[in-house]
Amino acid sequence: MPLLVMKFGGTSVADLSRIKNAAAKVKAEVARGYDVIVIVSAMSGKTNELVGWVESTSPLYDAREYDAVVSSGENVTAGLMALTLQEMDVPARSWHGWQVPIQTTSAHAAARFVDIPRANIDAKFAEGFKVAVVAGFQGVSPEGRITTLGRGGSDTTAVAFAAAFAAERCDIYTDVDGVYTTDPRISPKARKLDRIAFEEMLELASLGAKVLQTRSVELAMRYKVRLRVLSSFEDTDEHSGTLVCDEDEIMESKVVSGVAYSRDEAKMTLVRVEDRPGIAAAIFGPLADAGVNVDMIVQNISETDAPGDKRAYTDMTFSCPTNQVARAKKAIEDARDEGKFVYADLVTDIDVAKLSVVGIGMRSHAGVAARMFAALAAENVNIKVITTSEIKISVLIDRKYMELAVQALHDTFELDKA
C-alpha cells in the first residue's frame, strides 16, 4: 500500500475535539487507500507545563529525568489519537519512541536520529492495521534511556519517518494554511506560496519563519522528502497548503520568494582588537564553547590613537540572539582575562532586528541587493550590518523600523503577485 506521513502540532491536538478533527483527516487518507504513520506533538501548552514542573522540582536537573518527564506529553496524545481512530473504526495502534524503536544519540534534550528500524511497524501494517500513531519529539539512547530531540522535534520526527519508510509525502498540519511570502500579521499583502524549494524554506526557517523547524527541513532536503504544510482547521485536498520540494519541481522561480525577520537580535562590537593571525579564532572559539549562536560577522579596520603604536587594530562586529548577550559578554571577558586577546571596548546594541530576502532566483539575477538597499533608503532605514549568500541577503536595522522595512521590501519585489 502507498504510505503517507501526517504530523499534527500542539495546536492541532490541543483538546479532545481537535484530536477528533485531526483523526477525521487521517481517516480520509485511509479511505483514499493509504497506510498512514501519524506523528503527534503534545497538547498545546503541555510541554511548557512539564518543563515548569521539572525546573520547579530541580533547578539543576538531571537531563535524563528531564527527558523522561517532558516526553510524556506526546505519549498521552498518541494514545488518545489511537483511541479516537479506533472509535471511528480505523485500525490504529499507538507507539512510544522506544517501542519502534527510534534510535538516537545520548545527547539528552538535543538528541539526533541514528536509525528508525521499520520491522515492528511494518509487521503491524501486515496484520491489517492501517494507522501507526507515533509519539513525536522522542527516541531511545544506546543506554536504553528516553531521549528528546529539542523543541520542535516532532517536525523532524515526521520527516525522519517519511525518509525511513519511503513515504509518498509528509504532510505537516499546523495552525496556518501554508508558507507565506512574509508574516501576514505584518503585511496584509502576504501571499500563500503553492510551492517553495527546500533551500528557500531552510533559509526562511533559520531566519525566523516559524512554520517548520530548521532540522526538519535539512533532513527533508537531504533525503528528498516532499513536505506539505497545511491547516488542521480547514477542509483540504491535494492542492491545499504549500509543497516544499526539490528545485526541479518548480517551473519558474521568482527572484525573491519571501521576506523573513527576527526581532530578537543583538549587535555586539569588540573595538580595537589587535589584528593578527588567529584573532578571529581567539574571539569566536570561546563564544562557541559558551553556546552562543553567532550569526552575522563583520570585520573593519580600526585606527590607533596611540602615538608610535605601529600595530594594526580591527573592530569585530557580530550578531546573536538577545537572550544570549549576557553569556556572550561573560565568554568575551573571560577570554580577555585569560590573555587570549585585548580590546578597548565592548559595545552592545539590543534594539536591532534582522531582515532577510530569500530566493533561489537570485542565482541568475543581478541587482537584488541594489533594489533591497534602495527600498530601505527610500524609507530612511539605516543598515548597520550586511551579509549575503547565494540565495539570501540579510541586514541588521533598528528594530523600530522592522515592520516598515518588511512591508517596503514585500512591495519592492512584488511578492503579492503570483
Short mmCIF file of C-alpha atoms in Angstrom, two decimals:
data_model
loop_
_atom_site.label_atom_id
_atom_site.label_comp_id
_atom_site.label_asym_id
_atom_site.label_seq_id
_atom_site.Cartn_x
_atom_site.Cartn_y
_atom_site.Cartn_z
CA MET A 1 0.00 0.00 0.00
CA PRO A 2 1.18 3.59 -0.58
CA LEU A 3 2.22 5.23 2.66
CA LEU A 4 1.69 8.77 3.94
CA VAL A 5 3.14 10.51 7.00
CA MET A 6 0.87 13.06 8.72
CA LYS A 7 2.14 15.25 11.55
CA PHE A 8 -0.13 17.22 13.89
CA GLY A 9 1.32 20.01 16.04
CA GLY A 10 0.27 21.06 19.53
CA THR A 11 -2.49 23.44 18.47
CA SER A 12 -3.93 20.75 16.18
CA VAL A 13 -4.34 18.34 19.12
CA ALA A 14 -4.94 20.90 21.87
CA ASP A 15 -8.08 19.16 23.21
CA LEU A 16 -10.27 16.14 22.54
CA SER A 17 -12.37 17.91 19.92
CA ARG A 18 -9.28 18.89 17.96
CA ILE A 19 -7.88 15.36 18.23
CA LYS A 20 -11.18 14.15 16.76
CA ASN A 21 -10.88 16.69 13.94
CA ALA A 22 -7.32 15.52 13.21
CA ALA A 23 -8.39 11.88 13.33
CA ALA A 24 -11.07 12.60 10.71
CA LYS A 25 -8.35 13.85 8.36
CA VAL A 26 -6.38 10.65 8.96
CA LYS A 27 -9.48 8.54 8.28
CA ALA A 28 -10.00 10.38 4.98
CA GLU A 29 -6.48 9.44 3.83
CA VAL A 30 -7.05 5.81 4.84
CA ALA A 31 -10.22 5.88 2.74
CA ARG A 32 -8.09 7.04 -0.20
CA GLY A 33 -6.03 3.85 0.08
CA TYR A 34 -3.07 4.91 2.21
CA ASP A 35 -1.40 3.29 5.16
CA VAL A 36 -0.65 6.21 7.46
CA ILE A 37 2.01 6.98 10.05
CA VAL A 38 0.74 9.80 12.27
CA ILE A 39 3.28 11.81 14.28
CA VAL A 40 1.79 13.80 17.16
CA SER A 41 3.06 16.57 19.41
CA ALA A 42 1.96 17.12 23.00
CA MET A 43 -1.27 19.06 23.51
CA SER A 44 -0.71 22.82 23.23
CA GLY A 45 0.93 24.18 26.39
CA LYS A 46 1.57 20.75 27.91
CA THR A 47 5.34 20.65 27.21
CA ASN A 48 5.80 24.08 28.82
CA GLU A 49 3.87 22.85 31.85
CA LEU A 50 6.03 19.72 32.14
CA VAL A 51 9.23 21.74 31.76
CA GLY A 52 7.99 24.08 34.50
CA TRP A 53 7.40 21.14 36.83
CA VAL A 54 10.92 19.84 36.22
CA GLU A 55 12.54 23.24 36.83
CA SER A 56 10.48 23.81 40.00
CA THR A 57 11.42 20.40 41.34
CA SER A 58 15.12 20.53 40.46
CA PRO A 59 16.67 23.75 39.08
CA LEU A 60 19.90 21.84 38.30
CA TYR A 61 18.01 18.87 36.92
CA ASP A 62 19.35 15.56 35.62
CA ALA A 63 18.83 15.77 31.84
CA ARG A 64 17.87 12.09 31.69
CA GLU A 65 14.97 12.65 34.07
CA TYR A 66 14.04 15.86 32.23
CA ASP A 67 13.57 13.79 29.07
CA ALA A 68 11.58 11.16 30.95
CA VAL A 69 9.14 13.82 32.14
CA VAL A 70 8.76 16.11 29.12
CA SER A 71 8.39 13.23 26.62
CA SER A 72 5.22 12.09 28.40
CA GLY A 73 3.08 14.77 26.74
CA GLU A 74 3.45 13.14 23.31
CA ASN A 75 2.71 9.71 24.79
CA VAL A 76 -0.67 10.93 26.04
CA THR A 77 -1.58 12.45 22.67
CA ALA A 78 -0.55 9.30 20.79
CA GLY A 79 -2.78 7.11 22.95
CA LEU A 80 -5.76 9.44 22.66
CA MET A 81 -5.35 9.70 18.87
CA ALA A 82 -5.23 5.90 18.53
CA LEU A 83 -8.35 5.52 20.69
CA THR A 84 -10.18 8.19 18.67
CA LEU A 85 -9.34 6.43 15.40
CA GLN A 86 -10.48 3.10 16.82
CA GLU A 87 -13.82 4.72 17.71
CA MET A 88 -14.03 5.74 14.02
CA ASP A 89 -13.50 2.08 13.00
CA VAL A 90 -9.95 2.75 11.78
CA PRO A 91 -7.49 0.03 12.91
CA ALA A 92 -4.83 2.04 14.75
CA ARG A 93 -2.12 1.46 17.34
CA SER A 94 -0.03 3.98 19.30
CA TRP A 95 3.77 3.79 19.56
CA HIS A 96 6.16 5.39 22.02
CA GLY A 97 9.65 6.13 20.74
CA TRP A 98 11.23 3.14 22.49
CA GLN A 99 8.65 0.75 21.00
CA VAL A 100 9.55 1.49 17.38
CA PRO A 101 12.43 1.82 18.46
CA ILE A 102 13.54 5.31 17.36
CA GLN A 103 17.29 5.05 17.91
CA THR A 104 19.05 8.30 18.81
CA THR A 105 22.28 9.60 20.27
CA SER A 106 22.65 10.05 24.03
CA ALA A 107 22.53 13.87 23.94
CA HIS A 108 19.55 14.35 26.23
CA ALA A 109 17.20 17.24 25.29
CA ALA A 110 19.13 17.58 21.99
CA ALA A 111 19.34 14.03 20.63
CA ARG A 112 19.80 13.25 16.94
CA PHE A 113 18.50 10.29 14.96
CA VAL A 114 20.69 7.24 14.41
CA ASP A 115 18.17 4.82 12.87
CA ILE A 116 14.45 4.07 12.59
CA PRO A 117 14.01 0.32 12.01
CA ARG A 118 10.87 -0.48 10.02
CA ALA A 119 10.27 -4.08 11.14
CA ASN A 120 7.87 -3.55 14.08
CA ILE A 121 5.56 -1.07 12.35
CA ASP A 122 5.66 -2.95 9.03
CA ALA A 123 4.58 -6.09 10.91
CA LYS A 124 1.51 -4.29 12.29
CA PHE A 125 0.58 -2.97 8.84
CA ALA A 126 0.88 -6.57 7.56
CA GLU A 127 -1.58 -7.67 10.28
CA GLY A 128 -4.18 -5.25 8.94
CA PHE A 129 -3.59 -2.12 10.99
CA LYS A 130 -3.99 0.99 8.84
CA VAL A 131 -2.52 3.66 11.13
CA ALA A 132 0.55 3.80 13.37
CA VAL A 133 0.33 6.77 15.75
CA VAL A 134 3.87 7.63 16.86
CA ALA A 135 4.80 10.00 19.69
CA GLY A 136 6.98 12.69 18.18
CA PHE A 137 9.94 14.52 19.75
CA GLN A 138 11.41 11.41 21.39
CA GLY A 139 13.58 8.34 20.97
CA VAL A 140 15.78 5.97 22.92
CA SER A 141 19.53 6.19 23.56
CA PRO A 142 22.03 3.30 23.20
CA GLU A 143 21.81 3.02 27.00
CA GLY A 144 18.05 2.43 26.81
CA ARG A 145 17.06 5.83 28.23
CA ILE A 146 14.28 8.02 26.80
CA THR A 147 15.69 10.98 24.83
CA THR A 148 14.12 14.09 23.34
CA LEU A 149 15.11 15.99 20.20
CA GLY A 150 14.74 19.60 21.32
CA ARG A 151 11.79 21.95 20.87
CA GLY A 152 10.04 21.50 17.54
CA GLY A 153 11.40 17.97 17.31
CA SER A 154 8.10 16.43 16.17
CA ASP A 155 8.56 18.04 12.73
CA THR A 156 11.93 16.31 12.50
CA THR A 157 10.40 13.02 13.65
CA ALA A 158 7.82 13.22 10.86
CA VAL A 159 10.43 13.84 8.15
CA ALA A 160 12.67 11.07 9.50
CA PHE A 161 9.80 8.57 9.34
CA ALA A 162 8.90 9.71 5.82
CA ALA A 163 12.50 9.06 4.77
CA ALA A 164 12.78 5.73 6.59
CA PHE A 165 9.50 4.38 5.16
CA ALA A 166 9.87 5.93 1.68
CA ALA A 167 6.56 7.78 2.15
CA GLU A 168 4.85 9.34 -0.83
CA ARG A 169 4.67 12.62 1.09
CA CYS A 170 4.93 14.11 4.57
CA ASP A 171 2.02 16.40 5.50
CA ILE A 172 2.65 18.85 8.34
CA TYR A 173 -0.66 20.04 9.81
CA THR A 174 -0.47 23.26 11.79
CA ASP A 175 -2.47 26.41 12.60
CA VAL A 176 -1.59 28.14 9.31
CA ASP A 177 -2.64 27.08 5.82
CA GLY A 178 0.81 27.17 4.24
CA VAL A 179 4.04 29.13 3.83
CA TYR A 180 3.59 32.83 3.08
CA THR A 181 5.80 35.38 1.35
CA THR A 182 6.11 37.07 4.74
CA ASP A 183 4.24 37.25 8.04
CA PRO A 184 0.59 38.13 7.20
CA ARG A 185 0.32 39.88 10.57
CA ILE A 186 2.84 42.45 9.34
CA SER A 187 1.96 42.68 5.66
CA PRO A 188 -1.70 42.25 4.66
CA LYS A 189 -0.44 41.67 1.10
CA ALA A 190 1.40 38.48 2.09
CA ARG A 191 0.58 35.65 -0.33
CA LYS A 192 0.50 31.92 0.27
CA LEU A 193 3.04 30.07 -1.86
CA ASP A 194 1.91 26.98 -3.75
CA ARG A 195 5.48 25.62 -3.85
CA ILE A 196 8.82 26.54 -2.33
CA ALA A 197 12.24 24.94 -2.77
CA PHE A 198 13.96 23.14 0.10
CA GLU A 199 16.82 25.66 0.12
CA GLU A 200 14.46 28.62 0.33
CA MET A 201 12.45 27.03 3.13
CA LEU A 202 15.64 26.19 5.02
CA GLU A 203 16.79 29.81 4.83
CA LEU A 204 13.37 31.15 5.86
CA ALA A 205 13.17 28.69 8.79
CA SER A 206 16.65 29.59 10.01
CA LEU A 207 15.95 33.32 9.63
CA GLY A 208 12.89 33.42 11.84
CA ALA A 209 9.94 31.93 9.92
CA LYS A 210 8.41 29.53 12.46
CA VAL A 211 6.30 27.36 10.14
CA LEU A 212 8.79 24.46 10.09
CA GLN A 213 11.64 23.51 12.40
CA THR A 214 15.03 24.03 10.74
CA ARG A 215 16.31 20.49 11.33
CA SER A 216 13.21 19.02 9.70
CA VAL A 217 13.86 20.99 6.51
CA GLU A 218 17.54 19.98 6.49
CA LEU A 219 16.50 16.33 6.75
CA ALA A 220 13.85 16.69 4.05
CA MET A 221 16.35 18.29 1.68
CA ARG A 222 18.94 15.56 2.31
CA TYR A 223 16.52 12.68 1.68
CA LYS A 224 14.30 14.44 -0.89
CA VAL A 225 11.18 14.10 1.26
CA ARG A 226 8.31 16.09 -0.26
CA LEU A 227 6.77 18.17 2.54
CA ARG A 228 3.37 19.79 2.52
CA VAL A 229 2.36 22.45 5.07
CA LEU A 230 -1.38 22.86 5.55
CA SER A 231 -4.02 23.82 8.09
CA SER A 232 -5.64 21.46 10.57
CA PHE A 233 -8.69 23.71 10.75
CA GLU A 234 -9.71 23.88 7.08
CA ASP A 235 -11.01 21.39 4.57
CA THR A 236 -8.10 20.29 2.41
CA ASP A 237 -7.47 18.49 -0.85
CA GLU A 238 -4.44 17.56 -2.95
CA HIS A 239 -3.97 21.21 -3.93
CA SER A 240 -4.09 22.67 -0.41
CA GLY A 241 -1.22 24.16 1.52
CA THR A 242 2.36 24.73 0.38
CA LEU A 243 4.54 21.99 -1.08
CA VAL A 244 8.20 22.12 -0.02
CA CYS A 245 10.06 20.25 -2.72
CA ASP A 246 13.14 19.98 -4.88
CA GLU A 247 14.01 22.98 -7.03
CA ASP A 248 13.47 20.84 -10.15
CA GLU A 249 9.74 20.58 -9.32
CA ILE A 250 9.29 24.36 -9.57
CA MET A 251 8.68 25.54 -13.10
CA GLU A 252 9.74 29.18 -12.78
CA SER A 253 11.14 30.78 -9.63
CA LYS A 254 10.66 34.41 -8.70
CA VAL A 255 13.85 36.30 -7.94
CA VAL A 256 12.73 36.69 -4.32
CA SER A 257 10.31 34.22 -2.73
CA GLY A 258 9.97 35.64 0.75
CA VAL A 259 10.93 38.21 3.36
CA ALA A 260 11.88 36.89 6.80
CA TYR A 261 12.65 38.74 10.00
CA SER A 262 13.87 38.17 13.53
CA ARG A 263 13.19 40.87 16.09
CA ASP A 264 15.16 39.30 18.95
CA GLU A 265 18.64 40.16 17.70
CA ALA A 266 21.58 41.98 19.27
CA LYS A 267 24.67 43.53 17.70
CA MET A 268 27.95 43.33 19.62
CA THR A 269 31.20 45.05 18.63
CA LEU A 270 34.67 44.49 20.02
CA VAL A 271 36.50 47.80 19.48
CA ARG A 272 40.25 47.97 18.73
CA VAL A 273 41.28 44.33 18.90
CA GLU A 274 44.85 43.72 17.75
CA ASP A 275 44.72 42.49 14.14
CA ARG A 276 46.87 39.36 13.93
CA PRO A 277 46.59 35.79 12.62
CA GLY A 278 44.26 33.74 14.81
CA ILE A 279 42.38 36.65 16.36
CA ALA A 280 39.02 35.51 14.92
CA ALA A 281 39.53 32.04 16.37
CA ALA A 282 40.52 33.56 19.72
CA ILE A 283 37.25 35.51 19.82
CA PHE A 284 34.73 33.10 18.36
CA GLY A 285 36.14 29.92 19.89
CA PRO A 286 35.13 30.92 23.45
CA LEU A 287 31.75 32.12 22.16
CA ALA A 288 31.14 28.72 20.56
CA ASP A 289 32.24 26.94 23.74
CA ALA A 290 29.73 29.06 25.68
CA GLY A 291 26.92 28.03 23.33
CA VAL A 292 26.44 31.48 21.80
CA ASN A 293 24.74 31.30 18.40
CA VAL A 294 26.74 33.85 16.38
CA ASP A 295 25.23 34.79 13.04
CA MET A 296 26.40 37.84 11.08
CA ILE A 297 30.10 38.76 11.35
CA VAL A 298 31.75 41.92 10.02
CA GLN A 299 35.39 42.98 10.49
CA ASN A 300 36.58 46.57 9.95
CA ILE A 301 39.96 48.31 10.21
CA SER A 302 40.28 50.28 13.45
CA GLU A 303 42.54 53.32 13.72
CA THR A 304 45.10 53.52 16.52
CA ASP A 305 45.05 56.58 18.74
CA ALA A 306 48.39 55.91 20.46
CA PRO A 307 51.40 57.84 19.07
CA GLY A 308 54.13 55.50 17.89
CA ASP A 309 51.90 52.42 18.04
CA LYS A 310 52.62 50.57 14.77
CA ARG A 311 50.29 47.65 15.44
CA ALA A 312 47.18 47.11 13.31
CA TYR A 313 43.79 47.05 15.01
CA THR A 314 40.38 45.76 13.95
CA ASP A 315 36.78 46.17 15.08
CA MET A 316 34.90 42.86 15.16
CA THR A 317 31.09 43.04 14.95
CA PHE A 318 28.73 40.09 15.25
CA SER A 319 25.06 39.41 15.91
CA CYS A 320 23.47 36.92 18.30
CA PRO A 321 20.06 36.36 19.93
CA THR A 322 19.25 38.91 22.64
CA ASN A 323 18.82 36.18 25.25
CA GLN A 324 22.47 35.16 24.73
CA VAL A 325 24.03 38.62 25.21
CA ALA A 326 24.92 38.07 28.87
CA ARG A 327 26.51 34.72 28.05
CA ALA A 328 28.47 36.30 25.17
CA LYS A 329 29.75 39.12 27.39
CA LYS A 330 30.96 36.68 30.02
CA ALA A 331 32.70 34.48 27.42
CA ILE A 332 34.49 37.50 25.94
CA GLU A 333 35.51 38.89 29.32
CA ASP A 334 36.77 35.50 30.50
CA ALA A 335 38.82 35.10 27.30
CA ARG A 336 40.30 38.57 27.79
CA ASP A 337 41.19 37.78 31.41
CA GLU A 338 42.92 34.60 30.21
CA GLY A 339 45.07 36.73 27.89
CA LYS A 340 43.62 35.43 24.61
CA PHE A 341 43.10 38.97 23.28
CA VAL A 342 42.74 42.59 24.41
CA TYR A 343 40.12 45.11 23.32
CA ALA A 344 39.36 48.75 24.06
CA ASP A 345 35.59 48.45 24.47
CA LEU A 346 32.63 46.11 24.01
CA VAL A 347 29.61 47.91 22.55
CA THR A 348 26.22 46.17 22.63
CA ASP A 349 23.05 47.20 20.80
CA ILE A 350 19.97 45.12 21.71
CA ASP A 351 17.50 47.27 19.76
CA VAL A 352 18.10 45.77 16.32
CA ALA A 353 16.24 43.37 14.05
CA LYS A 354 17.44 41.09 11.27
CA LEU A 355 15.70 41.38 7.91
CA SER A 356 16.30 38.98 5.02
CA VAL A 357 15.14 38.44 1.45
CA VAL A 358 15.36 34.86 0.16
CA GLY A 359 15.02 33.36 -3.29
CA ILE A 360 16.69 30.75 -5.49
CA GLY A 361 16.11 33.15 -8.39
CA MET A 362 18.93 35.34 -7.04
CA ARG A 363 21.43 32.90 -8.54
CA SER A 364 20.59 34.07 -12.05
CA HIS A 365 19.54 37.69 -11.48
CA ALA A 366 21.79 40.65 -10.73
CA GLY A 367 20.79 43.78 -8.84
CA VAL A 368 18.77 42.24 -5.99
CA ALA A 369 20.96 43.82 -3.31
CA ALA A 370 20.76 47.22 -5.03
CA ARG A 371 16.95 47.07 -5.13
CA MET A 372 16.81 46.00 -1.49
CA PHE A 373 19.12 48.77 -0.30
CA ALA A 374 17.32 51.40 -2.42
CA ALA A 375 13.96 50.38 -0.95
CA LEU A 376 15.28 50.72 2.61
CA ALA A 377 16.94 54.04 1.80
CA ALA A 378 13.64 55.38 0.42
CA GLU A 379 12.07 54.69 3.82
CA ASN A 380 15.05 56.30 5.59
CA VAL A 381 16.03 52.96 7.19
CA ASN A 382 19.74 52.76 8.03
CA ILE A 383 21.58 49.47 7.51
CA LYS A 384 24.01 48.50 10.28
CA VAL A 385 25.35 45.14 9.03
CA ILE A 386 25.04 43.24 5.73
CA THR A 387 25.66 39.58 4.93
CA THR A 388 24.89 37.62 1.78
CA SER A 389 24.78 34.09 0.45
CA GLU A 390 23.88 32.63 -2.94
CA ILE A 391 20.13 32.86 -2.26
CA LYS A 392 19.88 35.28 0.68
CA ILE A 393 20.65 38.88 1.66
CA SER A 394 20.38 39.80 5.35
CA VAL A 395 20.71 43.17 7.08
CA LEU A 396 20.56 44.44 10.63
CA ILE A 397 18.42 47.54 11.15
CA ASP A 398 16.93 49.45 14.09
CA ARG A 399 14.10 47.34 15.48
CA LYS A 400 11.60 50.21 15.43
CA TYR A 401 11.73 50.20 11.60
CA MET A 402 11.29 46.44 11.21
CA GLU A 403 7.61 46.32 10.18
CA LEU A 404 8.00 49.29 7.85
CA ALA A 405 11.01 47.62 6.23
CA VAL A 406 9.24 44.28 5.79
CA GLN A 407 6.33 45.98 4.03
CA ALA A 408 8.66 48.05 1.84
CA LEU A 409 10.63 45.01 0.66
CA HIS A 410 7.46 42.99 0.11
CA ASP A 411 6.19 45.77 -2.17
CA THR A 412 9.56 46.31 -3.91
CA PHE A 413 9.82 42.68 -5.01
CA GLU A 414 6.09 42.47 -5.78
CA LEU A 415 5.63 39.37 -3.68
CA ASP A 416 1.85 39.81 -3.62
CA LYS A 417 1.81 38.80 -7.31
CA ALA A 418 1.98 35.16 -8.35
#
